[in-house]
PDB file of C-alpha atoms in Angstrom:
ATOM      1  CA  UNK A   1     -52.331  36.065 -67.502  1.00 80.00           C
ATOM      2  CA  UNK A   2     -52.507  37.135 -70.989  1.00 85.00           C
ATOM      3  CA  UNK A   3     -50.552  34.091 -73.136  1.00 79.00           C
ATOM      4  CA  UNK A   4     -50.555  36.477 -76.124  1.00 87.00           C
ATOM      5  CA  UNK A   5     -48.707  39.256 -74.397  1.00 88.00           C
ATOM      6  CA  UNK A   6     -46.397  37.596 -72.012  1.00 92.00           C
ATOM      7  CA  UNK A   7     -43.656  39.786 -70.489  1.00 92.00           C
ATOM      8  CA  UNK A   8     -40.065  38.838 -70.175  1.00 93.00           C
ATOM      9  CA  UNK A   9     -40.435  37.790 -66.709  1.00 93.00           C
ATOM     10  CA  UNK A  10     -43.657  35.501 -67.196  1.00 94.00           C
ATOM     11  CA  UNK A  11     -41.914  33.718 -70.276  1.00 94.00           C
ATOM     12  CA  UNK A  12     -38.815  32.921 -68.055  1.00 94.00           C
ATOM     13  CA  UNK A  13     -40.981  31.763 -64.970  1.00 94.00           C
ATOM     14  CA  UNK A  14     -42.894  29.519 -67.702  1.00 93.00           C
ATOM     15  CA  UNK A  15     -40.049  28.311 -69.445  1.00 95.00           C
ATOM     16  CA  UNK A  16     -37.918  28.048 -66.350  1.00 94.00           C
ATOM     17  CA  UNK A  17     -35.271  29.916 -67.878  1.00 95.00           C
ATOM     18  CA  UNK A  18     -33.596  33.568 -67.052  1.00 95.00           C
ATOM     19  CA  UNK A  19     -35.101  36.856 -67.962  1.00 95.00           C
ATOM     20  CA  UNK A  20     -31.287  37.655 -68.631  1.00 95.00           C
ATOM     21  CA  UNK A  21     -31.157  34.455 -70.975  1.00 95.00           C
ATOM     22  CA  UNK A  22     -34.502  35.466 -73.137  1.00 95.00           C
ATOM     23  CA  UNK A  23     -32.653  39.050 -73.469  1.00 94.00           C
ATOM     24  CA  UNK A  24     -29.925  37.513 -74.804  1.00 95.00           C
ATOM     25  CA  UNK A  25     -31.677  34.913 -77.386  1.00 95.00           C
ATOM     26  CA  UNK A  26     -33.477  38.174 -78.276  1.00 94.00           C
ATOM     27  CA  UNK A  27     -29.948  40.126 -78.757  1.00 93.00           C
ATOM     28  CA  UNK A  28     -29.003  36.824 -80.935  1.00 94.00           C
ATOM     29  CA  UNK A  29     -31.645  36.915 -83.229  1.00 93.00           C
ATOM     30  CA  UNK A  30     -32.846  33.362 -82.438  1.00 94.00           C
ATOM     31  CA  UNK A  31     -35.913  34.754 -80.175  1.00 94.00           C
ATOM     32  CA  UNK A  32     -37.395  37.952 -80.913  1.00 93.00           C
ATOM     33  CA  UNK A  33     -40.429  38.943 -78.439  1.00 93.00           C
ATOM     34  CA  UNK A  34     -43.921  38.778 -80.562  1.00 90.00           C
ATOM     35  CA  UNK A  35     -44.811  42.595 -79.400  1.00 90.00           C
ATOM     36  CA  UNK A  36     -42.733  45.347 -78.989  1.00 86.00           C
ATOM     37  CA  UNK A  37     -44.480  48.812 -77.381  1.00 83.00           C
ATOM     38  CA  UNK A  38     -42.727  51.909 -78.822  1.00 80.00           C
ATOM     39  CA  UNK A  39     -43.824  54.337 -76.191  1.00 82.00           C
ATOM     40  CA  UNK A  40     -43.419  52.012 -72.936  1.00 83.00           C
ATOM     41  CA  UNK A  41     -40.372  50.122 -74.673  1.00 81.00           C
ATOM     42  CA  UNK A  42     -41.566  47.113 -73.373  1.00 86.00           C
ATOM     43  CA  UNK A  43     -41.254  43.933 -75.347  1.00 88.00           C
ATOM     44  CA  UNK A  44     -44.311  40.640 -74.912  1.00 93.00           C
ATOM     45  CA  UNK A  45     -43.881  37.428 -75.998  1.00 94.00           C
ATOM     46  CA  UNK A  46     -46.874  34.990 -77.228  1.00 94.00           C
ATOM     47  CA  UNK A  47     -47.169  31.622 -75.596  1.00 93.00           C
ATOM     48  CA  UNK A  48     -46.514  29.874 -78.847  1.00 94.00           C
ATOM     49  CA  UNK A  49     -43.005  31.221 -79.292  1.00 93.00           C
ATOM     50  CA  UNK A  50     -42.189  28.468 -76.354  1.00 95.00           C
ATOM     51  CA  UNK A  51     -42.228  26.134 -79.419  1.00 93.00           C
ATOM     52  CA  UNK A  52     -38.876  27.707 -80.246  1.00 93.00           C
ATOM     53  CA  UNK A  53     -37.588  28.267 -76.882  1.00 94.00           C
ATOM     54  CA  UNK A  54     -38.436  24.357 -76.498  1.00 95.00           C
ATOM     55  CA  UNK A  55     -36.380  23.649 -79.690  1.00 91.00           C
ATOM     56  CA  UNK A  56     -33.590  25.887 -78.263  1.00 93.00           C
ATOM     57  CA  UNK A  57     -33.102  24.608 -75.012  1.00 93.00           C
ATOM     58  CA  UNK A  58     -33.040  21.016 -76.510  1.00 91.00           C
ATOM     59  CA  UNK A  59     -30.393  21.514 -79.229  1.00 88.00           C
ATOM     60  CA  UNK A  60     -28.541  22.957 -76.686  1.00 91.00           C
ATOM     61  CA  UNK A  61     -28.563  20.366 -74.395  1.00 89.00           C
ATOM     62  CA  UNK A  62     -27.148  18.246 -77.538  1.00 86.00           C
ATOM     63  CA  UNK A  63     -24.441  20.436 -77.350  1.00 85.00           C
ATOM     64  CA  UNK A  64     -24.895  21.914 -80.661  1.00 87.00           C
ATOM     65  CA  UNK A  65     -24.243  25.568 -81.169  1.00 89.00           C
ATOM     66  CA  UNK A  66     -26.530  28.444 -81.307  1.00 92.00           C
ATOM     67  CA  UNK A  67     -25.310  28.938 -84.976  1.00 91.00           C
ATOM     68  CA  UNK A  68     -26.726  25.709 -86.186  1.00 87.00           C
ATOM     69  CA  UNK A  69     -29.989  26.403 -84.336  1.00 90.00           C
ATOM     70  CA  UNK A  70     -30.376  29.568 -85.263  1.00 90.00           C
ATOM     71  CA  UNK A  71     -29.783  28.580 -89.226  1.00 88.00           C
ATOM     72  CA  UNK A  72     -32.194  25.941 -88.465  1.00 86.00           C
ATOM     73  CA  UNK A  73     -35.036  27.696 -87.030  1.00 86.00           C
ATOM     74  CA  UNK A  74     -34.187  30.920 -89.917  1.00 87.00           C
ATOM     75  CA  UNK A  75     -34.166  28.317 -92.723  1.00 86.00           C
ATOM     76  CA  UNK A  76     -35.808  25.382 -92.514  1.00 81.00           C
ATOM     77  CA  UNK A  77     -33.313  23.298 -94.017  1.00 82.00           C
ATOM     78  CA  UNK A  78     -34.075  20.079 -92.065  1.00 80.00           C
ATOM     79  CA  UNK A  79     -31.884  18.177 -94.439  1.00 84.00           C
ATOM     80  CA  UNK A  80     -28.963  20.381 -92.965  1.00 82.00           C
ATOM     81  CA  UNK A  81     -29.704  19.941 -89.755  1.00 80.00           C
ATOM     82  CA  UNK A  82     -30.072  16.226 -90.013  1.00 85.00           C
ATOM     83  CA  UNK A  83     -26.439  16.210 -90.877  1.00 87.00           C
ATOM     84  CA  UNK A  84     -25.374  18.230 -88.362  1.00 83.00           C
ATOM     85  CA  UNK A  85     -27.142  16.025 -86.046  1.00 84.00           C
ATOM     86  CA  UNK A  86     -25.455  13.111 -87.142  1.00 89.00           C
ATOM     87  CA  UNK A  87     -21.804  14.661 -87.017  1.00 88.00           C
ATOM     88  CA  UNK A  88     -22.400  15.517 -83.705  1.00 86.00           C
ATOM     89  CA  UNK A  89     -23.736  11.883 -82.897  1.00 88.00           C
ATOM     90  CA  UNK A  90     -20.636  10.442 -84.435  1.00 90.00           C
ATOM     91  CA  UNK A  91     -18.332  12.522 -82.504  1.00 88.00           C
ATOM     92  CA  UNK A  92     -20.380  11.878 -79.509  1.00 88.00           C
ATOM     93  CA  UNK A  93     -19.843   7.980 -80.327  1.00 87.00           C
ATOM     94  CA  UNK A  94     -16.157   8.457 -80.480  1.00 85.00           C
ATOM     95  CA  UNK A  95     -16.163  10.556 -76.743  1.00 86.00           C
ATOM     96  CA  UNK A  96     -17.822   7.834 -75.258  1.00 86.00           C
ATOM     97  CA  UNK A  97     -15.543   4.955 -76.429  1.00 82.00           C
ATOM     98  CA  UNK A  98     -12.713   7.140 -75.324  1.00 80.00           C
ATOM     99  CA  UNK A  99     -14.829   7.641 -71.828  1.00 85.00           C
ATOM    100  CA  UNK A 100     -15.009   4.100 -71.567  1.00 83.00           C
ATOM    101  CA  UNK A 101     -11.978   3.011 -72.207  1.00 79.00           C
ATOM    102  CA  UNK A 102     -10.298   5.373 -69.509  1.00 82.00           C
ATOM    103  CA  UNK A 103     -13.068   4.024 -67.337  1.00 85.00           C
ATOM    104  CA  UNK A 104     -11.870   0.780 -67.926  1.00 79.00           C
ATOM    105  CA  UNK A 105      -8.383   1.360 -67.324  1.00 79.00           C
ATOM    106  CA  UNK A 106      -9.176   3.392 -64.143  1.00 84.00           C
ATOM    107  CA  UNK A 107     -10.992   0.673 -62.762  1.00 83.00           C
ATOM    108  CA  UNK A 108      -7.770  -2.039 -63.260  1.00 78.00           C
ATOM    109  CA  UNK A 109      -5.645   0.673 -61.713  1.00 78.00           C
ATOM    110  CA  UNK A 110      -7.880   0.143 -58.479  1.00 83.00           C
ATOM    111  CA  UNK A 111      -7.891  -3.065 -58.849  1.00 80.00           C
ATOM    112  CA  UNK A 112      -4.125  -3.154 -59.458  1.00 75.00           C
ATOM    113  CA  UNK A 113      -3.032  -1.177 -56.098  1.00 74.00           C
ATOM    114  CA  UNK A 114      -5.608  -3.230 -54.091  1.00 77.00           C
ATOM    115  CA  UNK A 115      -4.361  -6.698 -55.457  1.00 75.00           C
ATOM    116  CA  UNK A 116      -1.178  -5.627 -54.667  1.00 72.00           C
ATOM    117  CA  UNK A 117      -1.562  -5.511 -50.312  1.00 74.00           C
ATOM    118  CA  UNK A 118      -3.148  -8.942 -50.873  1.00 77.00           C
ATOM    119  CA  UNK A 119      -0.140 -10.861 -52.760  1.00 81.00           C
ATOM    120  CA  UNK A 120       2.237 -13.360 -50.644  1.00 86.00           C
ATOM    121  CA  UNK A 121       5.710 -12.083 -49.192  1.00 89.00           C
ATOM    122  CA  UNK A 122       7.867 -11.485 -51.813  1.00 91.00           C
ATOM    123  CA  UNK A 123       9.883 -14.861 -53.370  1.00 92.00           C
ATOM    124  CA  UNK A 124       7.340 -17.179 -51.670  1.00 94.00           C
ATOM    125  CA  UNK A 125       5.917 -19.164 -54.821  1.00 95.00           C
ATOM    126  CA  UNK A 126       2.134 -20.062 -54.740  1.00 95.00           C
ATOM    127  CA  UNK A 127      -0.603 -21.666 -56.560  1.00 96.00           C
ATOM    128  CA  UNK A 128      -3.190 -19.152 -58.208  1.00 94.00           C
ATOM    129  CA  UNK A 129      -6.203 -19.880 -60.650  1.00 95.00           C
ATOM    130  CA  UNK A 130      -6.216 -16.965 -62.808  1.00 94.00           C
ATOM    131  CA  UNK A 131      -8.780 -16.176 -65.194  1.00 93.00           C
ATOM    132  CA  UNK A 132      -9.326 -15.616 -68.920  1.00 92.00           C
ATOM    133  CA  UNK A 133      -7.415 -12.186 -69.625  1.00 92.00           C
ATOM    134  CA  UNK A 134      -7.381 -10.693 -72.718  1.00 91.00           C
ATOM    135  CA  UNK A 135      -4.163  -8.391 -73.437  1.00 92.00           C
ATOM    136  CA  UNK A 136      -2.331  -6.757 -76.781  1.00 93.00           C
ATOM    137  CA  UNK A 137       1.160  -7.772 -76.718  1.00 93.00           C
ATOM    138  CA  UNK A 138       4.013  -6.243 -79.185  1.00 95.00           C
ATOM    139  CA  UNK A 139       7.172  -7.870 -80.067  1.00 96.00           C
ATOM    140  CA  UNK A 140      10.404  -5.053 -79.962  1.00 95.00           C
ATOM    141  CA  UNK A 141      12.426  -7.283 -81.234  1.00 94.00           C
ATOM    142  CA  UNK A 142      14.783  -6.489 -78.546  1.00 90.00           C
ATOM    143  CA  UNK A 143      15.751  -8.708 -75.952  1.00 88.00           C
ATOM    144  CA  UNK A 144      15.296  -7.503 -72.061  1.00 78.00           C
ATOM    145  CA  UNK A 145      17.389 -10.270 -70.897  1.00 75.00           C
ATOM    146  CA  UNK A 146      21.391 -10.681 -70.213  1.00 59.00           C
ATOM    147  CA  UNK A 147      21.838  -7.306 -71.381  1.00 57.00           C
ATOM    148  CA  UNK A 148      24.505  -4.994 -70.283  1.00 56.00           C
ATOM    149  CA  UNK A 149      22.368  -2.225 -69.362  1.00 63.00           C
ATOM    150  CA  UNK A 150      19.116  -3.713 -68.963  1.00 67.00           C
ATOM    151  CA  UNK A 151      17.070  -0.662 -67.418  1.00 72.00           C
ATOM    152  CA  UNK A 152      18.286   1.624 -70.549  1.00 79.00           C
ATOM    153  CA  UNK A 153      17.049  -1.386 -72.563  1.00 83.00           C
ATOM    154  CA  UNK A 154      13.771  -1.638 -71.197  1.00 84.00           C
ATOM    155  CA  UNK A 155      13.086   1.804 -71.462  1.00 87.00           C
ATOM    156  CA  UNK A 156      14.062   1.678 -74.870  1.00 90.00           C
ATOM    157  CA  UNK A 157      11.395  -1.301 -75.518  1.00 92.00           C
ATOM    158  CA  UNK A 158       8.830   1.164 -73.764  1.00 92.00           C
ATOM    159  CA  UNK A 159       9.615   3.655 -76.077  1.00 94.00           C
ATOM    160  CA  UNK A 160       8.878   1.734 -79.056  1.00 95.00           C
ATOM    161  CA  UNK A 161       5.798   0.092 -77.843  1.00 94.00           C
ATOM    162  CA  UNK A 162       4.540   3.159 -76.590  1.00 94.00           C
ATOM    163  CA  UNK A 163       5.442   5.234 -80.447  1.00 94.00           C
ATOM    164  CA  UNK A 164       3.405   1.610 -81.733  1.00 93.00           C
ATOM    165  CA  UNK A 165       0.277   2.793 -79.703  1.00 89.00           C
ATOM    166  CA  UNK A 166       0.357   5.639 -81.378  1.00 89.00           C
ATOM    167  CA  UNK A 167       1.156   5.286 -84.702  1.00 89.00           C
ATOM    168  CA  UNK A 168      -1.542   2.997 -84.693  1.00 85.00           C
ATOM    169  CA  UNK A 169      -4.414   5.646 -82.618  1.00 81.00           C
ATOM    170  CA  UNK A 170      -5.075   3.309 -80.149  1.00 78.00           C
ATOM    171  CA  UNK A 171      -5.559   4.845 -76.498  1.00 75.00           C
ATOM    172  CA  UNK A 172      -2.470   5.680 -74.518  1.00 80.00           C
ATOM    173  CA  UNK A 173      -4.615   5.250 -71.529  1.00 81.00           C
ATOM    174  CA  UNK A 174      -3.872   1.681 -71.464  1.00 80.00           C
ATOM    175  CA  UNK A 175       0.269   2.314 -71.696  1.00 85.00           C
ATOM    176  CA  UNK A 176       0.810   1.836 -68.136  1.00 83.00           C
ATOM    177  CA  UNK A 177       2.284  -1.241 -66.196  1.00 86.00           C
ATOM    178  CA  UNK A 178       3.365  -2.802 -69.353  1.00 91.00           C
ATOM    179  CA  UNK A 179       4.211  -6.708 -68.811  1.00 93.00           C
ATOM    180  CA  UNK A 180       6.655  -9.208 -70.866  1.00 94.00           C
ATOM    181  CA  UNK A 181       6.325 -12.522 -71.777  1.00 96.00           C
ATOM    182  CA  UNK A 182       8.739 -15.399 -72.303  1.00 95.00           C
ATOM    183  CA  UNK A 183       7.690 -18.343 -74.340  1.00 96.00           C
ATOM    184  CA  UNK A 184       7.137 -21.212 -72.281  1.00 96.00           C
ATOM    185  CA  UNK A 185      10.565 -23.291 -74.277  1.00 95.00           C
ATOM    186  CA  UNK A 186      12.707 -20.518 -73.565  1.00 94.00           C
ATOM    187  CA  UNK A 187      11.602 -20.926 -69.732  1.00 95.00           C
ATOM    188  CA  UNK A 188      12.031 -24.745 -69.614  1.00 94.00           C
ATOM    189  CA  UNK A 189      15.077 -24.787 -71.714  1.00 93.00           C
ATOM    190  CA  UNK A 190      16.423 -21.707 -69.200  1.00 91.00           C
ATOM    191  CA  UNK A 191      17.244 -19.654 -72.149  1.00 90.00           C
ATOM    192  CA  UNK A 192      16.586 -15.572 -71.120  1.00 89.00           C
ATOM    193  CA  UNK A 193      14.694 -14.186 -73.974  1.00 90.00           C
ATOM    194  CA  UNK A 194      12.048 -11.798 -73.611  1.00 91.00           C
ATOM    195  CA  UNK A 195      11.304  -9.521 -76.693  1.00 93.00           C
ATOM    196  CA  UNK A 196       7.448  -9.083 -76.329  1.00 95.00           C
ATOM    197  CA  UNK A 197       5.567  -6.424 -74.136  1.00 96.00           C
ATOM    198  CA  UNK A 198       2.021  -6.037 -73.238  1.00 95.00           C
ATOM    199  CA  UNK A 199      -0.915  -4.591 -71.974  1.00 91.00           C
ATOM    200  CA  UNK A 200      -4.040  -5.629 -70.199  1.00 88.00           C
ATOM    201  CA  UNK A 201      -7.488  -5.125 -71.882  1.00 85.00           C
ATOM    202  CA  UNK A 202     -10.726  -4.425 -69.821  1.00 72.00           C
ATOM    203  CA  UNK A 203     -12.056  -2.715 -73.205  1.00 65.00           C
ATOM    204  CA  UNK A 204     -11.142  -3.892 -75.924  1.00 66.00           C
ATOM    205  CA  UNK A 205     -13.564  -2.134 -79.124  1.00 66.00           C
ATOM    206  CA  UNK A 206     -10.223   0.111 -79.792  1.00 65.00           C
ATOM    207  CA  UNK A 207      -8.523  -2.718 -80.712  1.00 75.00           C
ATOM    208  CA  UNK A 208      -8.888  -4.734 -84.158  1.00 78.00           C
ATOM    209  CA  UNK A 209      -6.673  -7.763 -83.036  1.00 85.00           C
ATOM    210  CA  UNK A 210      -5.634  -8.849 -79.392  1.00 88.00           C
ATOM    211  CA  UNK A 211      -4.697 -11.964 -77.942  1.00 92.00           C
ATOM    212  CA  UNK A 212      -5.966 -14.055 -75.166  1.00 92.00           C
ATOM    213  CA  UNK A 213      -4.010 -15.420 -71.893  1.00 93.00           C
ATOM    214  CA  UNK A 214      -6.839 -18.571 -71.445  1.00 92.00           C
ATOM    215  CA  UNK A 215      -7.653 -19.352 -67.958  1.00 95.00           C
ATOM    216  CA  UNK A 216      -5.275 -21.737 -66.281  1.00 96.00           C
ATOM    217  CA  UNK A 217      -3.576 -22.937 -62.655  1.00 97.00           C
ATOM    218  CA  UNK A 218      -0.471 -20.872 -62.313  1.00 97.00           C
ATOM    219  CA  UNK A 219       2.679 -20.935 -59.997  1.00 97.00           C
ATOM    220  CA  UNK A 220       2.991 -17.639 -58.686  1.00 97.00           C
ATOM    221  CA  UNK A 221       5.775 -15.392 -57.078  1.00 96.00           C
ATOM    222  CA  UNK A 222       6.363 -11.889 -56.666  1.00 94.00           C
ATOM    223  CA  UNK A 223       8.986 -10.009 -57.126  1.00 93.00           C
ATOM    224  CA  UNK A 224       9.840  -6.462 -55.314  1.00 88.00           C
ATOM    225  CA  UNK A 225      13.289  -6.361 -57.200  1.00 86.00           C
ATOM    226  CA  UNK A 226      13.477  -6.397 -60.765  1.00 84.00           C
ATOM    227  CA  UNK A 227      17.729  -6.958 -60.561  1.00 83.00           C
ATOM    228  CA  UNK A 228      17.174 -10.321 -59.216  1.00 88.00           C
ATOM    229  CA  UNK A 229      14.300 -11.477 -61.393  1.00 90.00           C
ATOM    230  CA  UNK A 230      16.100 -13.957 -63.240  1.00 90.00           C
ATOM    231  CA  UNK A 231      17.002 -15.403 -59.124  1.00 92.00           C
ATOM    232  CA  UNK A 232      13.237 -16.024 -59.168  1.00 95.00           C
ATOM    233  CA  UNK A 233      12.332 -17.929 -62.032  1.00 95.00           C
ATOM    234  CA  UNK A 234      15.134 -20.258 -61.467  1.00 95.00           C
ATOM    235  CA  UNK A 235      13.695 -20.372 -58.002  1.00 96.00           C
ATOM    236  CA  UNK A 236       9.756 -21.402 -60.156  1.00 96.00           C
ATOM    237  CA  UNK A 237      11.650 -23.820 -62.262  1.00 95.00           C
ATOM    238  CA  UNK A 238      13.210 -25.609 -58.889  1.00 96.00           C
ATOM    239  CA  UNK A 239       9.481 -25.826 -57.413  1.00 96.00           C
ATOM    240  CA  UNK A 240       8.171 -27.322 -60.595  1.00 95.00           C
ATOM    241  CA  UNK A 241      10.725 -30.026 -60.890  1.00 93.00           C
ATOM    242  CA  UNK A 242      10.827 -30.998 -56.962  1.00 93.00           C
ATOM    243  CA  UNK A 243       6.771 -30.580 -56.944  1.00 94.00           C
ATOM    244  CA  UNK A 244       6.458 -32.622 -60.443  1.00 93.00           C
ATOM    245  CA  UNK A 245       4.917 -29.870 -61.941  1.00 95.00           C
ATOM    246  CA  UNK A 246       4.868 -28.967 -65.297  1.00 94.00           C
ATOM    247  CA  UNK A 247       4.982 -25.954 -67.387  1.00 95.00           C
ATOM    248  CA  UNK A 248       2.048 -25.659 -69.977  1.00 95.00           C
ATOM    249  CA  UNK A 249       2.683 -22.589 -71.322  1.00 96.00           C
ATOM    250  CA  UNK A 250       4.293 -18.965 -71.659  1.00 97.00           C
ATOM    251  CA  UNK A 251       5.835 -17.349 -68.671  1.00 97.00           C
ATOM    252  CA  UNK A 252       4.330 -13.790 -68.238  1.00 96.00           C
ATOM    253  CA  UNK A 253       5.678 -11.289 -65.947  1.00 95.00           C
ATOM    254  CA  UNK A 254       2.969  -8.802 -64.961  1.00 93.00           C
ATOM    255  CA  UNK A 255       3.806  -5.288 -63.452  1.00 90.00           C
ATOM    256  CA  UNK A 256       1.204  -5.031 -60.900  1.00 87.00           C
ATOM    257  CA  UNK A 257       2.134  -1.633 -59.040  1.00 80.00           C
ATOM    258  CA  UNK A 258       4.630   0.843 -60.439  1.00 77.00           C
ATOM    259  CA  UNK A 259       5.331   3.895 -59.288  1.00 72.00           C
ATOM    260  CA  UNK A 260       8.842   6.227 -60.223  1.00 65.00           C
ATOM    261  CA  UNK A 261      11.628   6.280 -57.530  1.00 57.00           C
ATOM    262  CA  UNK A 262      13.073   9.862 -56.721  1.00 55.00           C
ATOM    263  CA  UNK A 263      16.099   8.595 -55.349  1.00 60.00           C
ATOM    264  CA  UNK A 264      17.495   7.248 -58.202  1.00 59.00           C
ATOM    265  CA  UNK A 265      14.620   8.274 -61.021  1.00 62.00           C
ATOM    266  CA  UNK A 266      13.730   5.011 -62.232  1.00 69.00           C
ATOM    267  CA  UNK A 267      10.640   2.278 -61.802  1.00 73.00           C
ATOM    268  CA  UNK A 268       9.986   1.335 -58.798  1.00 80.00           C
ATOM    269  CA  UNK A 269       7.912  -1.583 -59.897  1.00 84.00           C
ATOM    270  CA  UNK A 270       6.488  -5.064 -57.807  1.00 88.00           C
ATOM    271  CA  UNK A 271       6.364  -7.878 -60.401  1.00 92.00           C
ATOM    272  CA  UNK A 272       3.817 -10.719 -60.429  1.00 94.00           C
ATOM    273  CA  UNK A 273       5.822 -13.631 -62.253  1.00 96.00           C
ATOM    274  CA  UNK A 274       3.721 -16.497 -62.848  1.00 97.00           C
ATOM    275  CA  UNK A 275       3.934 -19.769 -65.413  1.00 97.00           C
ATOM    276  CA  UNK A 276       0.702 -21.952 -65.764  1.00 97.00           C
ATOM    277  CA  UNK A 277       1.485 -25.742 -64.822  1.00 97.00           C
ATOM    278  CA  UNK A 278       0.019 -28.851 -64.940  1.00 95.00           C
ATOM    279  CA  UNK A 279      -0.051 -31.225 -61.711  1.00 89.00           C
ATOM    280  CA  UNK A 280       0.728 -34.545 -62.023  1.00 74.00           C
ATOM    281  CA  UNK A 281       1.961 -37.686 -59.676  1.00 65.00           C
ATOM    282  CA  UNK A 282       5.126 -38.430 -58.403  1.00 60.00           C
TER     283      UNK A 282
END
């Protein structure tokens, strides 16, 4: 084999690339053959041009354009090209965060519809330790509670969490079996107010502030009707009081399965309420 007078088909069988690619590098202007044979037509390449190939094939599995290589290799301007480079790594940054956080939320979602097969028959209170969870939480200002048309209402707190998201470019990914929260006096006093929303956080580099739900014992129940929630904390309040519990801090309802009704085009939705307590003797 002469390596100063390769032909199409020995560069590609070097290089591991097509004769059909070469041709078109060629076509580009990127990668000329060395030779070129007027009377036979045909064109040769010299070993050393791999050098570019090499520099082509990486670039392009950077995902940067033929362009920029091409005004690269023609120029020289490795300044330029540094630049480039770094755009692309920045954008590649922000892909990956955005990768991950879907990631993350994908792998609650799991989580969320196998938990679900493994709670207790629905209004059957139980104890659960439940670990440290961190969540971003937004208060509407609306209360769900004792409201004439509380499914209109809700949706309407939805709506403006879901516009907050937004506004504030944080990943809709995570809008999805949004919770509320009660404070833990309005639960003891038995006083329905429920203005804040929120959202579990597996990932949590897309958001500047969160909050965190500390690990504690909670009472437990779940819920498979959302009309007759209110039935079911005063049903956790009488367990606490005839088990001499106590509550130690906010009440948090968390939507662990929803999924939309046809029948009547609504949330279909199973509800994990749950209160942290404290144990103490009779």
């Amino acid at each position: 084999m002469d390596y100063k007078k390769l032909t199409i088909g020995q560069m590609a069988e070097l290089n591991r690339v097509s004769a059909q690619t070469l041709r078109y590098y060629d076509k580009f202007g990127i990668l000329k053959p060395n030779l070129y044979n007027k009377e036979t037509g045909y064109r040769y390449y010299n070993i050393s041009q791999c050098a570019v190939l090499d520099t082509i094939t990486h670039m392009k599995s950077l995902n940067m354009p033929l362009e920029q290589i091409k005004a690269y290799i023609d120029t020289g301007d490795y300044d330029s090209f540094i630049s480039e480079l770094t755009d692309k790594h920045t954008k590649i940054k922000k892909e990956i965060r955005r990768l991950e956080s879907i990631e993350a939320v994908l792998k609650r979602k799991i989580n969320d519809y196998q938990k679900r097969s493994l709670l207790p028959a629905d209004g059957i209170p139980y104890i659960e330790v439940i670990h440290r969870r961190p969540i971003y939480k937004f208060d509407t200002h609306i209360n769900y509670y004792y409201n004439g048309n509380s499914i209109d209402q809700y949706e309407h707190m939805l709506r403006l969490f879901k516009n907050h998201l937004l506004e504030k470019g944080l990943g809709i990914e995570y809008f999805y079996n949004v919770g509320s929260i009660m404070k833990k006096e309005d639960f003891i006093n038995q006083n329905y107010v429920s203005t804040e929303l929120f959202i579990f956080l597996e990932d949590r580099h897309s958001f500047d502030t969160y909050d965190i739900i500390e690990p504690n014992t909670y009472l437990c129940m779940t819920c498979e009707n959302t009309d007759i929630e209110t039935e079911y904390i005063q049903m956790m309040r009488d367990t606490i009081e005839k088990n001499h519990y106590q509550a130690a801090g906010d009440y948090i309802c968390e939507v662990v399965n929803e999924s939309f009704a046809f029948d009547s085009q609504k949330r279909n939705m199973t509800l994990k309420l749950q209160i942290p307590v404290t144990f103490h003797k009779p």
